[in-house]
Amino acid sequence: MKRLLWLVGFAITLVAAAPQQEAMPPPLGPQAILRHLTMTAYPEVEAWLALQGPDGYFIGGVTANDIRIVEEGEPRTVEALDIRRPGMVMVFALNPARSFAVRDAQGVSRFDYIYYQFKTWLQRAPAQHYDMSFVTSTGILLRHTDDPGTLLDAIETFRNEATPNFRQMEPDLAVLTRALALAMEPTPLGEVAREVLFITAPITLEQADQLPELARQAREAGVRVSVWLVGHRDWVEMPQTHALIGLARATGGHFVLFSGQEVLPDLHEFFTNREQVYRLVYRTTRTQPGPVAVTIEANTAYGVLTAQGTYDITLEPPAVQWRQVPQTIVRVPPRPDAPRAEWRPTEQRLTIAIDFPDGTPRDIVRTTLYVDGEAVQTQTQPPFERFLWDLRAYTEDGAHQVQVEAEDALGLTGRTAPVTVTVRLVAPTPIAPLGQPTPTNLTATPDATEVEVTAPVTRPEAWSAVTWAVGLAGLVLLGALGWGLWRYRPPMPSGDWLARLRAHMPWGRPKKPEETARVWAVLEPLPPLQPGWPTGPRIVLRGAELILGADPAMANVVLADPSVSPRHARLWRDARGRVFLADLQSVAGTWVNYTPITTQGLALEEDDIVYIGRFGFRVHLGPPETQTEVQTPQEAEFQTSAPHAQAKDAP
């Protein structure tokens, strides 16, 4: 009895001392995976939800009513739902041995069937859609390509080089280890499905003992492992095969035993199904920056599947920038007795641009114009980007700091950089009334001397005798010279050639229409902006330039008004036919589209509004310049006939 108890105790000790074999993780089962969760444009949030069955296949038939979204404890409504194919990471691992070389009655080996299945799929697989790698017992033959043709070339190269040696090869589980490492590497596709297709000959029992650890690594990394076991049907009862089946189930993969008589899965349908996800969109009410926890529940044929995830709300104040703001505003009186508050312009247009640097556009609810730190105008309705600054309160020269603040729907505010705008009030230049040599507001001094300008008086007087004699002698001499020249004149050329020569001379050619009718620009007068303002003339630019002003001695276009300086503005064209307008340091300024221009000038465009003092014009540009030179028939005839005529008339 004591001996029996001793033997039992010894056996228990041996069992306890033996190394424990790691158990295979349990089957993964159906699951929901939140592959992508982000805010696209506030307040819209986009999620990619992968619903897969126990063997990794996509669970279809789910509608928006079957999905429930909870964000920070608050339910949200699905506003859009569709199915997407975002791509996936694929690693093809070949672990060949003698079972790959077995042929059927037609002489086709098992590996040939596998090769043709890959070839059929890769010839129609989309490019730049998958992340594909290829690893064998000889090493990594291809790493992370998105070109199906490149993968097919690698498989064909392996087939040509390795097929004769299949019977000498032994299975090596290092192939699966390298494949898992490749599948776990980062990919440009982002958070997509990752799968290893492990195509292997039957493995040994020692190798099967390593599968639980590999299954645990793959499961933690979210990598599915599908297994194609290439061997006789009897292998389905072997413990090694059970270990491979457990590997596939523990990672959400699919298992196939291929003896050469079965039909292999269609790889196009296989991977298309396994990469699909549901794309859903909902709106958040969260207004504070930071992480947001989301739970999504889907009612499927396998029950309610739940996925959880977080996304970040990164909100920044709107960026506000100036688009149109003048550096100087010149105000002039509409009439001599007008109070300064009524001087023109009475308002100035300001324009801003609003952007969102955080990439989440949202509504603007308010914009405010600040002048010298005080709010002078608030916009609560669109357009929020434009202001009309009231200038009637600025009756003295001064510099003012202008700034605009914008507030979005979340209460975040942004401001433009402060800009200094100078407001100048300029009285009109005195202009002398017609018929007076000096302005009326200038008084004569006691030392002034009046100068009377008179025209010379001509009256007939008797000619002297000497004058008569000299004139008569000159007439006689001219007559003698004329007779001698006429008598000994050289022979004249033919009349036809002379006519052609005259036609070739500049004064003999007819003028081209464009030389006389070319109009580069027309300034059409506008109706007076205010009562009492003058209406200007129609100004036509035909030459190179025009000077506009109030002084006839300085300007060739006279605009008689107190608001116009003696030499006010210059209108000209360049060699390319572009028309420019520049201010000539006038008092009231030259304005284009209600903005003052400088002495450097501004290129005019069709329908521009121009103000020269109080004169308003609308710009109309002439037709574009053509470089084609028209040759008259007389010129062509002269160029071809003149040399012959010269030779004929030569002595």
XYZ file of C-alpha atoms in Angstrom:
651
model
C 0.000 0.000 0.000
C 2.771 2.396 0.911
C 4.568 1.492 -2.297
C 1.435 2.292 -4.350
C 1.006 5.670 -2.689
C 4.617 6.465 -3.351
C 4.258 5.659 -7.072
C 1.151 7.851 -7.379
C 2.900 10.755 -5.689
C 5.921 10.373 -7.897
C 3.742 10.432 -11.022
C 1.983 13.594 -9.863
C 5.351 15.219 -9.261
C 6.530 14.355 -12.755
C 3.378 15.796 -14.305
C 3.732 18.996 -12.306
C 7.396 19.324 -13.216
C 6.759 18.824 -16.952
C 6.562 22.053 -19.015
C 2.972 23.142 -19.642
C 2.060 23.471 -23.328
C 0.506 26.878 -24.119
C -3.150 26.568 -25.004
C -4.522 27.914 -28.248
C -6.599 31.091 -27.749
C -10.351 30.529 -28.084
C -12.115 31.264 -31.370
C -12.475 34.944 -32.020
C -16.134 34.826 -33.012
C -18.123 37.627 -34.656
C -16.958 41.118 -33.813
C -17.323 44.806 -34.577
C -14.156 46.821 -35.184
C -14.061 50.620 -35.377
C -11.321 51.096 -37.952
C -11.644 54.829 -38.523
C -13.221 57.580 -36.408
C -12.573 61.239 -37.109
C -14.200 64.632 -37.460
C -14.298 65.550 -41.142
C -15.886 69.017 -40.936
C -17.426 70.214 -37.734
C -19.921 69.044 -36.604
C -19.815 65.954 -38.878
C -18.060 62.825 -37.587
C -17.205 59.887 -39.860
C -16.727 56.280 -38.712
C -15.705 53.119 -40.544
C -17.278 50.112 -38.847
C -16.110 46.601 -39.775
C -18.630 43.867 -38.921
C -17.197 40.384 -39.480
C -18.378 36.860 -38.753
C -16.425 34.104 -36.976
C -14.331 33.381 -40.086
C -13.663 37.040 -40.913
C -16.288 37.483 -43.601
C -18.232 40.762 -43.846
C -21.684 40.801 -42.230
C -24.072 42.423 -44.672
C -27.679 43.529 -44.466
C -27.197 46.132 -41.724
C -29.189 49.379 -42.081
C -29.054 52.729 -40.294
C -31.913 51.615 -38.047
C -29.751 48.700 -36.849
C -26.982 51.004 -35.596
C -26.975 52.969 -32.351
C -24.340 55.606 -31.607
C -23.622 56.900 -28.115
C -21.203 59.818 -27.697
C -20.201 60.757 -24.157
C -23.424 59.149 -22.906
C -25.620 61.019 -25.409
C -27.308 59.172 -28.304
C -26.598 60.345 -31.828
C -28.515 59.777 -35.057
C -26.942 58.123 -38.094
C -27.359 60.570 -40.968
C -25.596 58.572 -43.706
C -24.665 54.911 -44.146
C -22.963 53.137 -47.041
C -20.430 50.384 -47.741
C -16.823 51.170 -48.633
C -13.759 49.209 -49.745
C -10.822 51.010 -48.132
C -8.249 48.384 -49.114
C -6.307 46.081 -46.820
C -2.863 44.763 -45.956
C -2.126 41.315 -47.420
C 0.865 39.089 -46.781
C 1.141 35.884 -48.800
C 3.290 33.298 -47.010
C 4.332 30.143 -48.907
C 5.701 27.257 -46.829
C 6.348 24.586 -49.518
C 7.391 20.947 -49.205
C 6.947 17.718 -51.158
C 3.117 17.911 -50.974
C 3.247 20.965 -53.305
C 4.741 18.803 -56.096
C 2.021 16.104 -56.160
C 0.297 16.011 -59.557
C -3.154 14.844 -60.619
C -4.125 12.659 -63.578
C -3.741 15.615 -65.949
C -0.204 16.239 -64.746
C -1.041 19.494 -62.956
C 0.621 19.919 -59.591
C -1.118 21.283 -56.518
C 1.062 24.388 -56.593
C 0.135 24.960 -60.253
C -3.518 25.194 -59.227
C -2.591 27.719 -56.549
C -0.486 29.706 -59.020
C -3.290 29.898 -61.599
C -5.709 31.039 -58.919
C -3.366 33.906 -58.017
C -2.775 34.774 -61.671
C -6.506 35.008 -62.401
C -7.021 37.365 -59.468
C -3.947 39.565 -59.892
C -4.661 40.205 -63.575
C -7.862 42.049 -62.613
C -7.020 43.310 -59.128
C -7.128 47.120 -58.778
C -3.816 48.944 -58.642
C -2.896 51.220 -55.738
C -5.595 49.648 -53.590
C -3.918 46.893 -51.584
C -0.683 46.717 -49.602
C 0.812 43.363 -50.674
C 3.887 41.421 -49.540
C 5.275 38.007 -50.487
C 7.397 35.783 -48.237
C 8.612 32.197 -48.664
C 10.952 29.794 -46.939
C 13.804 31.442 -48.852
C 13.050 34.880 -47.387
C 11.014 38.020 -48.084
C 10.671 38.295 -51.858
C 8.403 41.366 -51.973
C 7.654 44.022 -49.371
C 4.639 46.379 -49.390
C 3.744 46.916 -53.039
C 0.470 48.278 -54.384
C 1.048 46.923 -57.904
C -0.614 43.532 -58.598
C 1.658 43.013 -61.594
C 4.752 43.227 -59.413
C 3.366 40.557 -57.080
C 2.507 38.286 -60.015
C 6.054 38.616 -61.365
C 7.466 37.661 -57.959
C 5.231 34.567 -57.749
C 6.178 33.508 -61.297
C 9.871 33.897 -60.501
C 9.485 31.774 -57.374
C 7.556 29.140 -59.339
C 10.248 28.844 -61.989
C 13.079 28.625 -59.477
C 11.547 26.560 -56.651
C 9.224 24.063 -58.347
C 11.999 21.555 -59.184
C 13.097 21.528 -55.539
C 9.730 21.083 -53.785
C 10.405 17.401 -53.006
C 13.641 18.270 -51.212
C 12.084 21.047 -49.087
C 10.857 20.799 -45.515
C 8.198 23.036 -43.919
C 9.586 25.913 -41.872
C 7.401 27.905 -39.469
C 9.763 30.883 -39.719
C 7.782 31.774 -42.844
C 4.713 32.550 -40.699
C 6.794 34.506 -38.199
C 8.176 36.757 -40.942
C 4.717 37.155 -42.472
C 3.191 38.342 -39.191
C 5.980 40.872 -38.743
C 5.298 42.257 -42.233
C 1.563 42.479 -41.572
C 2.144 44.499 -38.389
C 4.291 47.150 -40.077
C 2.789 50.616 -40.685
C 1.003 51.184 -43.966
C -0.082 54.301 -45.887
C -3.605 52.866 -46.017
C -4.133 53.638 -42.336
C -6.394 51.560 -40.104
C -7.507 48.846 -42.522
C -7.897 45.085 -42.272
C -4.664 43.071 -42.113
C -4.517 39.449 -43.197
C -1.909 36.738 -43.718
C -2.715 33.958 -46.193
C -0.559 31.087 -44.942
C -0.241 28.447 -47.718
C 1.636 25.555 -46.137
C 2.494 21.903 -46.427
C 1.689 19.725 -43.379
C 3.818 20.804 -40.416
C 5.370 18.716 -37.660
C 4.085 18.317 -34.105
C 6.986 20.377 -32.787
C 6.048 23.199 -35.144
C 2.400 22.925 -34.133
C 3.419 23.657 -30.534
C 4.558 27.147 -31.666
C 1.201 28.087 -33.169
C -0.570 29.212 -29.941
C 2.064 31.902 -29.322
C 1.865 33.074 -32.926
C -1.935 33.113 -32.686
C -1.742 35.277 -29.562
C 0.578 37.772 -31.288
C -1.625 37.974 -34.362
C -4.775 38.376 -32.294
C -3.332 41.217 -30.229
C -2.184 43.012 -33.396
C -5.528 42.546 -35.148
C -4.056 40.374 -37.914
C -6.242 37.623 -39.341
C -4.487 34.413 -40.398
C -6.188 32.301 -43.060
C -4.663 28.885 -43.751
C -4.541 26.842 -46.946
C -3.196 23.397 -46.018
C -1.797 21.644 -49.108
C -1.867 17.879 -48.528
C -3.843 14.646 -48.647
C -7.375 14.575 -47.290
C -6.268 12.231 -44.516
C -4.345 15.107 -42.956
C -7.607 16.614 -41.734
C -7.559 14.207 -38.758
C -3.985 14.973 -37.735
C -3.249 17.004 -34.563
C -1.083 19.380 -36.569
C -4.086 20.149 -38.762
C -6.242 20.806 -35.701
C -3.607 23.288 -34.535
C -3.747 25.110 -37.881
C -7.553 25.218 -37.714
C -7.296 26.637 -34.198
C -4.873 29.303 -35.454
C -7.356 30.437 -38.103
C -10.323 30.497 -35.705
C -8.405 32.312 -32.967
C -7.499 35.157 -35.334
C -10.720 35.412 -37.349
C -9.266 33.667 -40.387
C -10.511 30.996 -42.775
C -9.200 27.411 -43.145
C -9.048 25.351 -46.373
C -7.610 21.870 -46.977
C -6.505 21.511 -50.592
C -5.615 18.080 -51.935
C -5.855 19.034 -55.603
C -9.473 17.897 -55.969
C -11.208 20.777 -54.152
C -12.064 24.172 -55.620
C -9.961 26.920 -54.108
C -11.698 30.124 -52.970
C -11.995 32.881 -55.571
C -9.429 35.391 -54.329
C -11.286 38.393 -55.763
C -14.473 37.582 -53.862
C -12.472 36.446 -50.838
C -10.578 39.694 -50.304
C -13.325 42.026 -51.544
C -15.666 40.651 -48.912
C -13.125 40.757 -46.130
C -12.061 44.382 -46.695
C -15.559 45.910 -46.692
C -16.678 48.308 -43.960
C -19.742 50.368 -43.167
C -19.152 54.100 -43.474
C -21.487 56.079 -41.267
C -21.796 59.815 -40.580
C -23.378 61.596 -37.634
C -23.313 65.069 -36.070
C -21.769 65.895 -32.733
C -22.898 68.579 -30.305
C -19.586 68.715 -28.495
C -18.170 72.246 -28.450
C -15.117 71.799 -26.246
C -11.737 70.652 -27.596
C -10.383 67.312 -26.439
C -10.962 63.544 -26.799
C -14.494 62.248 -27.294
C -15.505 58.655 -26.436
C -17.870 56.926 -28.863
C -19.699 53.589 -28.625
C -21.357 52.041 -31.682
C -23.760 49.102 -31.409
C -24.891 47.112 -34.459
C -27.782 44.659 -34.482
C -26.692 41.751 -36.744
C -27.597 38.143 -37.431
C -25.009 37.215 -34.781
C -26.602 39.479 -32.186
C -25.603 42.945 -31.033
C -21.947 43.689 -31.750
C -20.272 46.628 -30.013
C -17.254 48.721 -30.952
C -15.683 51.598 -29.062
C -13.298 54.349 -30.039
C -12.285 57.951 -29.493
C -11.605 60.954 -31.668
C -10.191 64.374 -30.903
C -11.859 67.714 -31.392
C -9.123 70.190 -32.232
C -10.716 73.604 -32.481
C -8.842 76.820 -33.132
C -10.194 80.350 -33.437
C -11.002 81.483 -36.966
C -8.136 83.148 -38.803
C -9.182 86.605 -39.991
C -7.107 88.465 -42.581
C -7.467 91.721 -44.451
C -8.329 91.585 -48.137
C -9.082 95.250 -48.854
C -8.110 98.105 -46.559
C -6.672 101.473 -47.731
C -3.659 103.111 -46.159
C -4.967 106.619 -46.813
C -8.454 108.040 -47.269
C -8.718 111.546 -48.778
C -11.975 113.400 -48.144
C -12.917 116.380 -50.313
C -15.907 118.725 -50.069
C -18.787 118.166 -52.493
C -19.293 121.939 -52.614
C -17.365 124.886 -51.171
C -19.775 125.508 -48.301
C -20.330 121.857 -47.329
C -19.705 120.979 -43.656
C -16.806 118.631 -43.064
C -19.066 115.787 -41.977
C -20.498 115.716 -45.513
C -17.159 115.660 -47.307
C -16.737 112.767 -49.712
C -16.344 109.897 -49.365
C -18.673 109.515 -46.404
C -17.956 105.770 -46.125
C -15.177 103.338 -46.999
C -15.533 99.690 -48.010
C -13.407 97.204 -46.015
C -13.108 93.503 -46.847
C -11.755 90.553 -44.848
C -11.239 86.811 -45.409
C -12.093 84.162 -42.798
C -10.436 80.745 -42.652
C -10.308 77.851 -40.179
C -6.761 76.584 -39.553
C -8.026 73.512 -37.668
C -9.657 72.202 -40.851
C -13.195 72.157 -39.423
C -15.263 74.864 -41.154
C -18.219 76.220 -39.203
C -20.687 79.074 -39.360
C -19.765 82.655 -38.506
C -22.323 84.360 -36.278
C -20.822 87.814 -35.824
C -18.145 90.165 -37.108
C -17.286 93.516 -35.528
C -15.328 96.475 -36.871
C -13.161 98.241 -34.292
C -11.690 101.709 -34.837
C -9.253 102.951 -32.207
C -10.425 100.149 -29.910
C -14.134 100.995 -30.105
C -16.766 98.919 -31.917
C -18.260 101.025 -34.697
C -20.124 98.365 -36.699
C -21.384 94.816 -36.000
C -22.544 92.326 -38.629
C -24.931 89.562 -37.514
C -26.108 88.583 -40.999
C -24.180 87.632 -44.136
C -22.081 88.901 -45.763
C -19.793 88.888 -42.743
C -16.675 89.702 -44.777
C -17.653 93.233 -45.892
C -18.006 96.495 -43.992
C -18.903 100.081 -44.873
C -16.936 102.272 -42.489
C -18.853 105.501 -41.744
C -16.427 108.423 -42.132
C -18.739 111.315 -41.254
C -17.380 111.541 -37.715
C -13.814 112.151 -38.920
C -13.677 115.903 -39.593
C -9.969 116.376 -38.894
C -6.806 114.829 -40.268
C -5.667 111.852 -38.233
C -4.407 108.253 -38.115
C -6.788 105.554 -36.887
C -6.198 101.918 -35.948
C -8.675 99.566 -37.658
C -9.320 95.937 -36.715
C -12.049 93.312 -37.323
C -13.117 90.503 -34.990
C -14.989 87.355 -36.128
C -16.888 84.932 -33.883
C -17.875 81.420 -34.999
C -20.765 79.194 -33.942
C -18.732 77.774 -31.050
C -17.974 81.174 -29.576
C -14.331 81.162 -30.686
C -13.096 84.558 -31.865
C -10.255 85.697 -34.083
C -9.032 89.156 -35.087
C -7.201 90.716 -37.972
C -3.870 92.377 -37.458
C -4.374 96.052 -36.571
C -3.927 98.396 -39.527
C -3.331 102.147 -39.392
C -5.465 104.151 -41.820
C -4.786 107.867 -42.330
C -7.800 110.089 -42.993
C -6.989 113.381 -44.753
C -9.389 116.241 -45.380
C -8.268 118.255 -48.382
C -9.848 121.534 -49.440
C -10.078 122.206 -53.196
C -7.310 124.103 -54.990
C -8.437 127.661 -55.917
C -8.908 128.036 -59.668
C -9.142 131.406 -61.364
C -12.504 132.163 -62.967
C -12.538 132.551 -66.709
C -11.200 135.928 -67.799
C -9.197 136.695 -64.629
C -5.380 136.353 -64.563
C -5.257 135.362 -60.879
C -7.602 133.658 -58.404
C -10.173 135.944 -56.835
C -9.013 135.218 -53.341
C -5.578 136.768 -54.023
C -5.364 140.488 -53.326
C -2.975 142.877 -55.073
C -0.119 144.378 -53.101
C 0.855 148.094 -53.241
C 4.108 147.166 -54.981
C 2.393 145.267 -57.755
C 2.735 146.656 -61.246
C 0.045 146.093 -63.805
C 1.327 144.876 -67.179
C -0.772 145.366 -70.273
C -0.156 142.996 -73.097
C -1.027 144.364 -76.546
C -0.740 142.896 -79.992
C 1.540 144.600 -82.588
C -0.265 146.995 -84.917
C 0.391 146.680 -88.669
C -0.358 149.497 -91.163
C 0.506 149.939 -94.833
C 3.459 152.221 -95.689
C 5.010 153.296 -98.995
C 7.883 151.150 -100.261
C 11.197 152.856 -100.867
C 12.909 153.008 -104.300
C 15.729 150.760 -103.098
C 13.209 148.073 -102.212
C 11.688 148.195 -105.695
C 15.094 147.930 -107.385
C 16.262 144.926 -105.366
C 13.011 143.080 -106.003
C 13.132 143.618 -109.750
C 16.743 142.380 -110.016
C 15.861 139.227 -108.112
C 13.015 138.380 -110.461
C 15.284 138.661 -113.510
C 17.924 136.362 -111.969
C 15.364 133.689 -111.034
C 13.948 133.675 -114.559
C 17.370 133.071 -116.107
C 18.196 130.188 -113.778
C 14.860 128.514 -114.413
C 15.314 128.623 -118.215
C 18.767 127.043 -118.020
C 17.662 124.191 -115.780
C 14.695 123.371 -117.981
C 16.754 123.348 -121.183
C 19.476 120.981 -119.938
C 17.264 118.636 -117.823
C 18.036 114.842 -117.869
C 15.547 112.467 -119.489
C 12.595 111.650 -117.207
C 11.775 108.038 -116.214
C 8.674 106.373 -117.546
C 5.437 107.678 -116.188
C 4.295 104.262 -114.869
C 7.433 103.742 -112.798
C 7.184 107.285 -111.412
C 3.599 106.644 -110.348
C 4.651 103.503 -108.565
C 7.514 105.379 -106.894
C 5.136 108.054 -105.675
C 2.815 105.369 -104.340
C 5.720 103.908 -102.387
C 6.556 107.217 -100.735
C 5.047 107.746 -97.244
C 3.026 110.724 -98.437
C 1.784 108.775 -101.433
C 0.456 105.699 -99.589
C -3.135 105.630 -98.377
C -3.308 105.611 -94.600
C -4.307 102.381 -92.931
C -7.606 102.521 -91.104
C -6.040 101.566 -87.791
C -3.559 104.467 -88.024
C -6.368 106.984 -87.866
C -9.152 105.124 -86.034
C -7.211 103.275 -83.318
C -8.857 103.837 -79.932
C -6.997 102.458 -76.922
C -9.468 103.467 -74.239
C -12.543 105.601 -73.709
C -13.524 107.224 -70.417
C -17.283 107.629 -70.589
C -18.622 110.287 -68.203
C -20.823 109.145 -65.338
C -23.799 111.038 -63.941
C -22.868 113.298 -61.005
C -22.439 111.371 -57.771
C -23.899 114.247 -55.752
C -26.094 117.212 -56.686
C -23.930 120.051 -57.914
C -21.066 117.834 -59.065
C -19.918 118.385 -62.667
C -20.197 115.981 -65.566
C -16.952 115.383 -67.416
C -16.297 115.151 -71.141
C -15.861 111.946 -73.102
C -12.126 111.227 -73.034
C -10.630 109.135 -75.863
C -7.053 107.830 -75.737
C -5.730 107.563 -79.303
C -2.078 108.386 -78.828
C 0.530 107.402 -76.282
C -0.683 109.440 -73.311
C -2.995 112.140 -72.011
C -2.481 114.534 -69.107
C -5.675 115.406 -67.258
C -5.884 118.548 -65.181
C -7.407 121.974 -64.660
C -4.589 124.065 -66.180
C -4.678 124.232 -70.014
C -0.949 124.983 -70.015
C -0.165 121.708 -68.229
C -2.911 119.343 -69.409
C -4.227 118.393 -72.831
C -7.553 117.298 -71.288
C -8.929 120.154 -69.222
C -11.337 119.406 -66.370
C -12.441 122.721 -64.938
C -13.465 122.149 -61.343
C -12.058 123.161 -57.933
C -11.508 119.475 -57.076
C -9.067 119.011 -59.988
C -5.426 120.003 -59.628
C -3.654 121.854 -62.464
C -1.788 118.688 -63.428
C -3.948 115.978 -61.877
C -3.523 112.562 -63.563
C -1.797 110.780 -66.430
C -3.507 108.308 -68.804
C -1.199 106.287 -71.065
C -0.626 102.984 -72.812
C 2.441 100.767 -73.012
C 3.957 98.907 -75.947
C 1.632 95.959 -75.385
C -1.452 98.125 -75.555
C -2.280 98.043 -71.850
C -3.822 101.238 -70.518
C -2.643 102.761 -67.237
C -3.764 105.612 -65.019
C -1.569 107.340 -62.422
C -2.045 110.192 -59.991
C 0.283 113.193 -60.366
C 0.393 114.173 -56.690
C -2.989 115.829 -56.899
C -4.691 117.250 -53.838
C -8.009 115.417 -54.054
C -6.453 112.237 -55.417
C -7.203 109.939 -58.343
C -9.558 107.047 -57.549
C -10.138 103.718 -59.289
C -13.054 101.670 -58.027
C -13.315 104.022 -55.039
C -9.715 103.335 -53.981
C -6.982 105.981 -54.302
C -4.083 105.150 -56.595
C -0.463 106.258 -56.413
C 1.956 107.915 -58.798
C 3.195 104.476 -59.877
C -0.038 103.893 -61.738
C -2.599 101.131 -62.082
C -3.578 99.027 -65.112
C -7.175 99.758 -66.038
C -9.715 97.056 -66.780
C -13.034 97.060 -68.560
C -15.849 98.772 -66.585
C -13.524 100.252 -63.961
C -14.909 103.327 -62.192
C -12.520 106.312 -62.248
C -12.836 109.585 -60.349
C -10.672 112.606 -61.198
C -11.665 114.938 -58.402
C -15.425 115.131 -58.670
C -15.534 113.936 -62.303
C -16.635 110.311 -62.662
C -15.906 108.039 -65.632
C -16.419 104.428 -66.658
C -13.566 102.726 -68.513
C -14.084 101.019 -71.862
C -10.986 99.478 -73.414
C -10.411 99.302 -77.148
C -9.940 96.086 -79.150
C -6.663 94.173 -78.630
C -3.686 95.297 -80.658
C -2.826 93.289 -83.771
C 0.664 92.923 -85.167
C -0.481 92.141 -88.718
C 0.839 94.670 -91.263
C -1.367 95.208 -94.302
C 0.489 95.720 -97.610
C -1.223 97.731 -100.290
C -1.299 96.469 -103.895
C 0.810 99.445 -104.987
C 3.560 98.487 -102.504
C 3.666 94.890 -103.682
C 3.803 95.948 -107.309
C 6.572 98.467 -106.619
C 8.728 95.929 -104.761
C 8.590 93.460 -107.652
C 8.789 95.941 -110.533
C 11.071 98.704 -109.273
C 14.372 96.838 -109.804
C 13.448 96.054 -113.391
C 12.394 99.630 -113.956
C 15.645 100.931 -112.557
C 17.647 98.613 -114.793
C 15.629 99.630 -117.803
C 16.063 103.361 -117.192
C 19.760 103.114 -116.365
C 22.045 104.660 -118.996
